[in-house]
Structure formats: structure tokens, C-alpha cells
Amino acid sequence: MAIQRVASKWEKTKALHKKEHISLYIPETRKYSIDQMQEMLDTYELVYIKPDRGTYGIGVMCADIWRDDIDEDAEPKFRLQFGTQSEIHPNIESLHQSIEEKIGTKPYLIQKGISLLTYKRRKFDIRALVQKTPNNTWETTAFIGRIAAPHRIVTNHHSGGSVLPIEDLLGPYLTPSQFLELYKEMKNLGVHVASELSRKYPRLKEIGLDLAIDEQYHIWILEVNTKPALFPFKWLQDKSIYKKVRRYAVAYGRLKSAK
Ligand SMILES: Nc1ncnc2c1ncn2[C@@H]1O[C@H](COP(=O)(O)OP(=O)(O)O)[C@@H](O)[C@H]1O
Ligand SMILES: [Mg+2]
């Protein structure tokens, strides 16, 4: 039977919200509308706006409150960022109009924005790969750090991002024991998310978690991919990781042979 794929971020988020030990890790997410955006911007300094069924970082935008450094008495305005561009809007209606022009009638989500840690002033997040083992259990098999291209708000490879081992990215922020703690937490989280999602989607065999780490070193699940790319793990120096990734992928039928 075919491996299960689920495109809608909204459906996956809803499924994960049922479990409190997982929902703690999910930034508040709603269906996009001008009213929801107003409420979200009243609550959070930064929000992300993204297609419900998007991939590769395409169509992802973010909005925040923008204050004029020179005229401190001026009313706060709204900044919208997308690609490498940014616009300043005087009010929420103007911000919404610009967003609507870009999204048309496509369903979009609005999510609490996480202030990502940076590497050489570029934002980074983490991809965790979770796979079914040949023994039919779930295992978080690999991690890779993803760094946004300069001035970009997304880290996706297809949007100009590059990759580095998570040790290199988190090393400057964490002591070795803090790193180990976070590493274990991400590994466990991967398994919990996979187990929970596979209750609703029993033919899942692999998932990719996009994990953000904020300035308090809290882990956030930005999205769960049901067709995660495997090739980035090839670049890890420890070749045994990619070997295992392939071996598992062959066992559940994603790849043909373990070359
Ligand atoms: N809530 C958020 N806070 C901070 N960054 C985000 C948020 N949502 C998405 N991003 C950034 O945008 C990228 C793409 O968003 P994602 O939800 O993974 O959609 P896609 O399916 O296009 O990969 C993420 O990898 C991350 O870099
Ligand atoms: Mg993603």
C-alpha cells in the first residue's frame, strides 16, 4: 500500500493539538482572515502567513509591528516581508489588501512567529527526520540545520537556504550538556509526533519536522512534512546516518535498493 502523504498543514496541526504534551510545542495557528490577523498581531510581535498546502517556502510571508525610529510619536505601522522584499503599511486594512493580492482565494494560515536563532546573522531552523524502523517502531533518525539565505524569512533549500550540522549551529548558544538535553527532547518529540499522527494516518512511514528554536531555547514545531526530502542528510559527515536513513526507506518501500 502506498505511503501516506498529507498536504494540509491545518489538518496535521488539528490532529496534533489533541495531545497536550505535543500541543505545547505548536505555535498558535489559525485560518487566515483579516480579523484573525488583527487578533494575532494584538497578541504576538511577529506572525507568519503561509499557504495551507504549501511547500519549499513558496508563498510564505511574515508581518510585524513596525515603529519609526526617527518619529517616535508616530502611530505604529505594519511591516510585511516576503521573498527578500518588505513593505510598510499604515493600517491593518492596507496590510490585508496587500496579502489578499498575493494569496487570491487560496487557503492560508496565520501562525505565531518564532524569532529564530541566527548563524552569521541568518535565521536557522532544524529538520528532524522520523522514520518507521524495520521493527515497525518510530525512530528519529537524523537532524540537519537549515540556514536562510541573506535577508530571507524562510530556510528552505528551494528558497536559497543552505545546510549545516545542528552541532555547528547550536554550539555557540549551548553548553554540551544543554545541547544534549535539547537533542534528546527533539528526538523524543519526533517519535511522539509520528506516533500521534499515525493514529489518524495509519499508512505514514516517515515524517520531517521543521523545528524552530527560539531565544529561550524552547522548541517549536513549525510544520510536519509527510514527504520529507532525504538527500540533505547525505551531506552529513557521519556517513552512517544517511546509510540508516536509506536502509529504513528501502524497508518501507520509499527507495528501491540500499545502494
Ligand atoms: N511560525 C513561524 N515562525 C518562524 N519562522 C517560520 C514560521 N513558519 C514558517 N517559518 C519559516 O518558513 C519556512 C517555511 O515554512 P513551512 O511552514 O515549513 O512551509 P513549507 O511547507 O513551505 O516548508 C520554515 O522552515 C521557517 O524557516
Ligand atoms: Mg517546511
Short mmCIF file of C-alpha atoms and ligand atoms in Angstrom, two decimals:
data_model
loop_
_atom_site.label_atom_id
_atom_site.label_comp_id
_atom_site.label_asym_id
_atom_site.label_seq_id
_atom_site.Cartn_x
_atom_site.Cartn_y
_atom_site.Cartn_z
CA MET A 1 0.00 0.00 0.00
CA ALA A 2 1.17 3.49 -0.82
CA ILE A 3 2.94 5.54 1.83
CA GLN A 4 0.55 8.12 3.27
CA ARG A 5 1.05 11.79 2.42
CA VAL A 6 -1.00 14.63 3.92
CA ALA A 7 -0.77 18.04 2.31
CA SER A 8 -2.91 20.25 4.57
CA LYS A 9 -0.94 21.90 7.36
CA TRP A 10 -4.25 22.75 9.03
CA GLU A 11 -5.36 19.09 9.18
CA LYS A 12 -2.00 17.98 10.60
CA THR A 13 -1.98 20.79 13.18
CA LYS A 14 -5.51 19.88 14.30
CA ALA A 15 -4.56 16.22 14.68
CA LEU A 16 -1.55 17.10 16.85
CA HIS A 17 -3.45 19.55 19.04
CA LYS A 18 -5.32 16.70 20.68
CA LYS A 19 -2.33 15.77 22.80
CA GLU A 20 -1.24 18.33 25.36
CA HIS A 21 2.35 17.11 25.53
CA ILE A 22 2.58 17.90 21.78
CA SER A 23 0.36 21.00 21.57
CA LEU A 24 2.76 22.80 23.92
CA TYR A 25 5.22 22.76 21.04
CA ILE A 26 2.88 24.14 18.38
CA PRO A 27 2.78 27.91 17.85
CA GLU A 28 -0.81 29.16 17.81
CA THR A 29 -2.20 28.65 14.30
CA ARG A 30 -5.46 29.88 12.76
CA LYS A 31 -7.03 30.09 9.34
CA TYR A 32 -6.07 33.41 7.78
CA SER A 33 -8.56 36.28 7.72
CA ILE A 34 -8.23 39.99 8.45
CA ASP A 35 -9.93 39.56 11.86
CA GLN A 36 -7.66 36.71 12.85
CA MET A 37 -4.64 38.72 11.75
CA GLN A 38 -5.75 41.68 13.84
CA GLU A 39 -6.10 39.45 16.90
CA MET A 40 -2.83 37.66 16.29
CA LEU A 41 -0.95 40.96 15.85
CA ASP A 42 -2.52 42.22 19.09
CA THR A 43 -1.05 39.17 20.83
CA TYR A 44 2.24 38.44 19.09
CA GLU A 45 5.02 40.68 17.86
CA LEU A 46 5.55 38.56 14.76
CA VAL A 47 3.21 36.39 12.70
CA TYR A 48 3.83 34.07 9.75
CA ILE A 49 1.30 33.78 6.95
CA LYS A 50 1.60 30.67 4.80
CA PRO A 51 -0.34 28.54 2.33
CA ASP A 52 -2.21 25.64 3.93
CA ARG A 53 -0.83 23.32 1.25
CA GLY A 54 2.48 24.98 0.50
CA THR A 55 5.96 23.54 0.07
CA TYR A 56 9.52 24.81 -0.43
CA GLY A 57 8.78 28.04 1.45
CA ILE A 58 6.82 29.33 -1.55
CA GLY A 59 4.25 31.99 -0.67
CA VAL A 60 5.40 32.28 2.96
CA MET A 61 5.22 35.83 4.36
CA CYS A 62 5.61 37.40 7.77
CA ALA A 63 4.18 40.52 9.35
CA ASP A 64 5.17 42.52 12.41
CA ILE A 65 4.58 45.89 14.03
CA TRP A 66 6.97 48.50 12.71
CA ARG A 67 7.91 51.59 14.68
CA ASP A 68 9.55 54.63 13.17
CA ASP A 69 12.93 55.18 14.90
CA ILE A 70 13.04 58.83 13.87
CA ASP A 71 9.47 59.92 14.61
CA GLU A 72 8.81 58.16 17.91
CA ASP A 73 5.36 59.77 18.28
CA ALA A 74 4.14 58.31 15.00
CA GLU A 75 1.47 55.59 15.14
CA PRO A 76 2.96 52.10 14.81
CA LYS A 77 2.73 50.69 11.33
CA PHE A 78 2.74 47.17 9.92
CA ARG A 79 5.61 45.57 8.04
CA LEU A 80 5.05 42.74 5.57
CA GLN A 81 8.02 40.66 4.41
CA PHE A 82 8.08 38.12 1.56
CA GLY A 83 10.98 36.82 -0.52
CA THR A 84 13.62 39.47 0.03
CA GLN A 85 11.12 42.32 -0.13
CA SER A 86 9.39 44.30 2.54
CA GLU A 87 6.52 46.79 2.61
CA ILE A 88 5.31 49.17 5.31
CA HIS A 89 1.54 49.58 5.70
CA PRO A 90 -0.17 52.36 7.66
CA ASN A 91 -3.01 50.14 8.94
CA ILE A 92 -4.30 46.59 9.06
CA GLU A 93 -6.68 47.09 6.10
CA SER A 94 -3.83 48.10 3.84
CA LEU A 95 -1.73 45.18 5.10
CA HIS A 96 -4.60 42.78 4.46
CA GLN A 97 -5.20 44.15 0.98
CA SER A 98 -1.61 43.52 0.03
CA ILE A 99 -1.75 39.98 1.44
CA GLU A 100 -5.02 39.29 -0.37
CA GLU A 101 -3.50 40.41 -3.68
CA LYS A 102 -0.77 37.84 -3.19
CA ILE A 103 -2.85 34.91 -1.99
CA GLY A 104 -6.04 35.30 -4.04
CA THR A 105 -8.56 32.68 -2.96
CA LYS A 106 -6.02 30.09 -1.76
CA PRO A 107 -6.49 28.94 1.85
CA TYR A 108 -3.79 30.42 4.06
CA LEU A 109 -2.86 30.04 7.70
CA ILE A 110 -1.58 32.58 10.18
CA GLN A 111 0.79 31.40 12.89
CA LYS A 112 2.59 32.91 15.84
CA GLY A 113 6.02 33.86 14.54
CA ILE A 114 9.05 32.43 16.28
CA SER A 115 12.11 34.60 16.49
CA LEU A 116 14.61 32.09 15.10
CA LEU A 117 18.18 31.83 16.33
CA THR A 118 20.73 33.05 13.82
CA TYR A 119 24.01 31.92 12.34
CA LYS A 120 26.14 34.70 10.82
CA ARG A 121 23.03 36.90 11.04
CA ARG A 122 20.94 34.41 9.04
CA LYS A 123 17.92 32.71 10.53
CA PHE A 124 18.10 28.98 11.02
CA ASP A 125 15.79 26.14 11.92
CA ILE A 126 16.12 22.38 12.15
CA ARG A 127 14.77 19.49 10.11
CA ALA A 128 14.26 16.28 12.06
CA LEU A 129 13.60 13.08 10.13
CA VAL A 130 11.45 10.43 11.80
CA GLN A 131 11.11 7.02 10.17
CA LYS A 132 9.43 3.68 10.71
CA THR A 133 12.10 1.16 11.62
CA PRO A 134 12.17 -2.35 10.14
CA ASN A 135 10.77 -3.43 13.54
CA ASN A 136 7.74 -1.21 12.99
CA THR A 137 8.60 1.31 15.71
CA TRP A 138 9.26 5.03 15.17
CA GLU A 139 12.78 6.46 15.38
CA THR A 140 14.13 9.99 14.89
CA THR A 141 16.99 9.04 12.58
CA ALA A 142 18.57 12.33 11.51
CA PHE A 143 18.79 16.08 12.04
CA ILE A 144 20.08 18.82 9.84
CA GLY A 145 20.27 22.57 10.39
CA ARG A 146 18.86 24.82 7.66
CA ILE A 147 20.04 28.38 7.23
CA ALA A 148 18.10 31.03 5.34
CA ALA A 149 19.76 32.95 2.53
CA PRO A 150 20.62 36.55 3.50
CA HIS A 151 17.52 38.66 4.19
CA ARG A 152 15.18 35.72 3.66
CA ILE A 153 12.46 34.75 6.09
CA VAL A 154 12.41 31.04 5.15
CA THR A 155 15.18 28.45 5.45
CA ASN A 156 14.04 26.06 2.69
CA HIS A 157 16.69 24.71 0.32
CA HIS A 158 14.44 25.59 -2.65
CA SER A 159 14.34 29.20 -1.42
CA GLY A 160 18.12 29.57 -1.36
CA GLY A 161 18.78 28.06 2.08
CA SER A 162 21.87 26.04 2.94
CA VAL A 163 22.53 23.29 5.46
CA LEU A 164 24.95 22.65 8.33
CA PRO A 165 25.07 20.09 11.14
CA ILE A 166 22.99 21.18 14.13
CA GLU A 167 26.09 20.96 16.34
CA ASP A 168 27.65 23.83 14.35
CA LEU A 169 24.52 25.98 14.60
CA LEU A 170 23.63 25.38 18.25
CA GLY A 171 27.21 25.08 19.52
CA PRO A 172 27.67 28.85 20.00
CA TYR A 173 24.45 29.04 22.07
CA LEU A 174 24.56 25.95 24.28
CA THR A 175 26.89 24.15 26.64
CA PRO A 176 27.49 20.49 25.68
CA SER A 177 25.04 19.33 28.35
CA GLN A 178 22.36 21.83 27.25
CA PHE A 179 22.87 20.62 23.68
CA LEU A 180 22.40 17.03 24.76
CA GLU A 181 19.19 17.91 26.62
CA LEU A 182 17.75 19.72 23.61
CA TYR A 183 18.86 16.92 21.29
CA LYS A 184 17.07 14.32 23.42
CA GLU A 185 13.95 16.48 23.63
CA MET A 186 13.85 16.85 19.82
CA LYS A 187 14.38 13.11 19.34
CA ASN A 188 11.54 12.24 21.72
CA LEU A 189 9.30 14.88 20.24
CA GLY A 190 9.83 13.38 16.77
CA VAL A 191 8.70 9.96 17.97
CA HIS A 192 5.68 11.38 19.85
CA VAL A 193 4.54 13.39 16.83
CA ALA A 194 4.92 10.42 14.47
CA SER A 195 3.04 8.08 16.84
CA GLU A 196 0.22 10.56 17.29
CA LEU A 197 -0.16 11.41 13.59
CA SER A 198 -0.09 7.75 12.60
CA ARG A 199 -3.18 7.16 14.75
CA LYS A 200 -5.10 9.33 12.31
CA TYR A 201 -2.99 8.43 9.24
CA PRO A 202 -2.02 4.76 9.69
CA ARG A 203 -0.03 4.44 6.46
CA LEU A 204 2.57 7.04 7.44
CA LYS A 205 6.13 5.74 7.23
CA GLU A 206 8.21 8.88 7.51
CA ILE A 207 7.80 12.48 8.57
CA GLY A 208 10.01 15.56 8.56
CA LEU A 209 9.56 18.06 11.38
CA ASP A 210 10.51 21.69 10.86
CA LEU A 211 11.63 22.73 14.32
CA ALA A 212 12.38 26.27 15.41
CA ILE A 213 14.48 27.06 18.44
CA ASP A 214 13.72 30.44 19.98
CA GLU A 215 15.90 32.69 22.11
CA GLN A 216 14.79 30.88 25.29
CA TYR A 217 15.81 27.59 23.64
CA HIS A 218 12.22 26.47 23.52
CA ILE A 219 11.44 24.05 20.68
CA TRP A 220 8.54 24.84 18.33
CA ILE A 221 7.03 22.68 15.58
CA LEU A 222 6.59 24.92 12.54
CA GLU A 223 5.22 22.18 10.32
CA VAL A 224 5.21 18.43 9.78
CA ASN A 225 6.04 17.16 6.30
CA THR A 226 4.79 13.79 5.18
CA LYS A 227 7.11 13.62 2.17
CA PRO A 228 10.42 14.72 3.66
CA ALA A 229 13.47 15.11 1.42
CA LEU A 230 16.15 12.55 2.20
CA PHE A 231 19.04 13.98 0.18
CA PRO A 232 20.12 16.72 2.65
CA PHE A 233 21.26 14.05 5.11
CA LYS A 234 23.77 12.84 2.54
CA TRP A 235 25.85 15.90 3.36
CA LEU A 236 26.38 14.93 6.98
CA GLN A 237 29.92 13.92 7.71
CA ASP A 238 28.85 10.89 9.72
CA LYS A 239 28.01 8.61 6.76
CA SER A 240 26.37 6.02 8.99
CA ILE A 241 23.38 8.37 9.42
CA TYR A 242 22.46 8.53 5.73
CA LYS A 243 23.11 4.80 5.42
CA LYS A 244 20.50 4.11 8.08
CA VAL A 245 18.06 6.63 6.57
CA ARG A 246 18.32 4.77 3.25
CA ARG A 247 18.11 1.36 4.85
CA TYR A 248 14.86 2.24 6.61
CA ALA A 249 13.48 3.94 3.48
CA VAL A 250 14.16 0.79 1.47
CA ALA A 251 12.47 -1.34 4.13
CA TYR A 252 9.23 0.64 3.95
CA GLY A 253 9.33 0.98 0.18
CA ARG A 254 10.22 4.61 -0.49
CA LEU A 255 13.54 3.70 -2.11
CA LYS A 256 14.24 0.75 -4.36
CA SER A 257 17.56 -0.56 -3.10
CA ALA A 258 20.13 0.27 -0.44
CA LYS A 259 22.93 1.28 -2.79
N1 LIG B 1 5.78 30.46 12.73
C1 LIG B 1 6.98 30.64 12.18
N2 LIG B 1 7.94 31.34 12.83
C2 LIG B 1 9.17 31.50 12.28
N3 LIG B 1 9.53 31.02 11.07
C3 LIG B 1 8.62 30.33 10.36
C4 LIG B 1 7.29 30.10 10.88
N4 LIG B 1 6.60 29.38 9.97
C5 LIG B 1 7.45 29.18 8.94
N5 LIG B 1 8.65 29.75 9.15
C6 LIG B 1 9.82 29.74 8.25
O1 LIG B 1 9.36 29.48 6.94
C7 LIG B 1 9.82 28.19 6.48
C8 LIG B 1 8.76 27.55 5.61
O2 LIG B 1 7.56 27.37 6.36
P1 LIG B 1 6.85 25.96 6.47
O3 LIG B 1 5.72 26.10 7.39
O4 LIG B 1 7.86 24.91 6.79
O5 LIG B 1 6.26 25.75 5.00
P2 LIG B 1 6.81 24.95 3.71
O6 LIG B 1 5.84 23.83 3.54
O7 LIG B 1 6.76 25.91 2.57
O8 LIG B 1 8.20 24.44 4.03
C9 LIG B 1 10.19 27.44 7.76
O9 LIG B 1 11.15 26.44 7.52
C10 LIG B 1 10.75 28.58 8.61
O10 LIG B 1 12.07 28.91 8.20
MG MG B 2 8.75 23.39 5.72
#
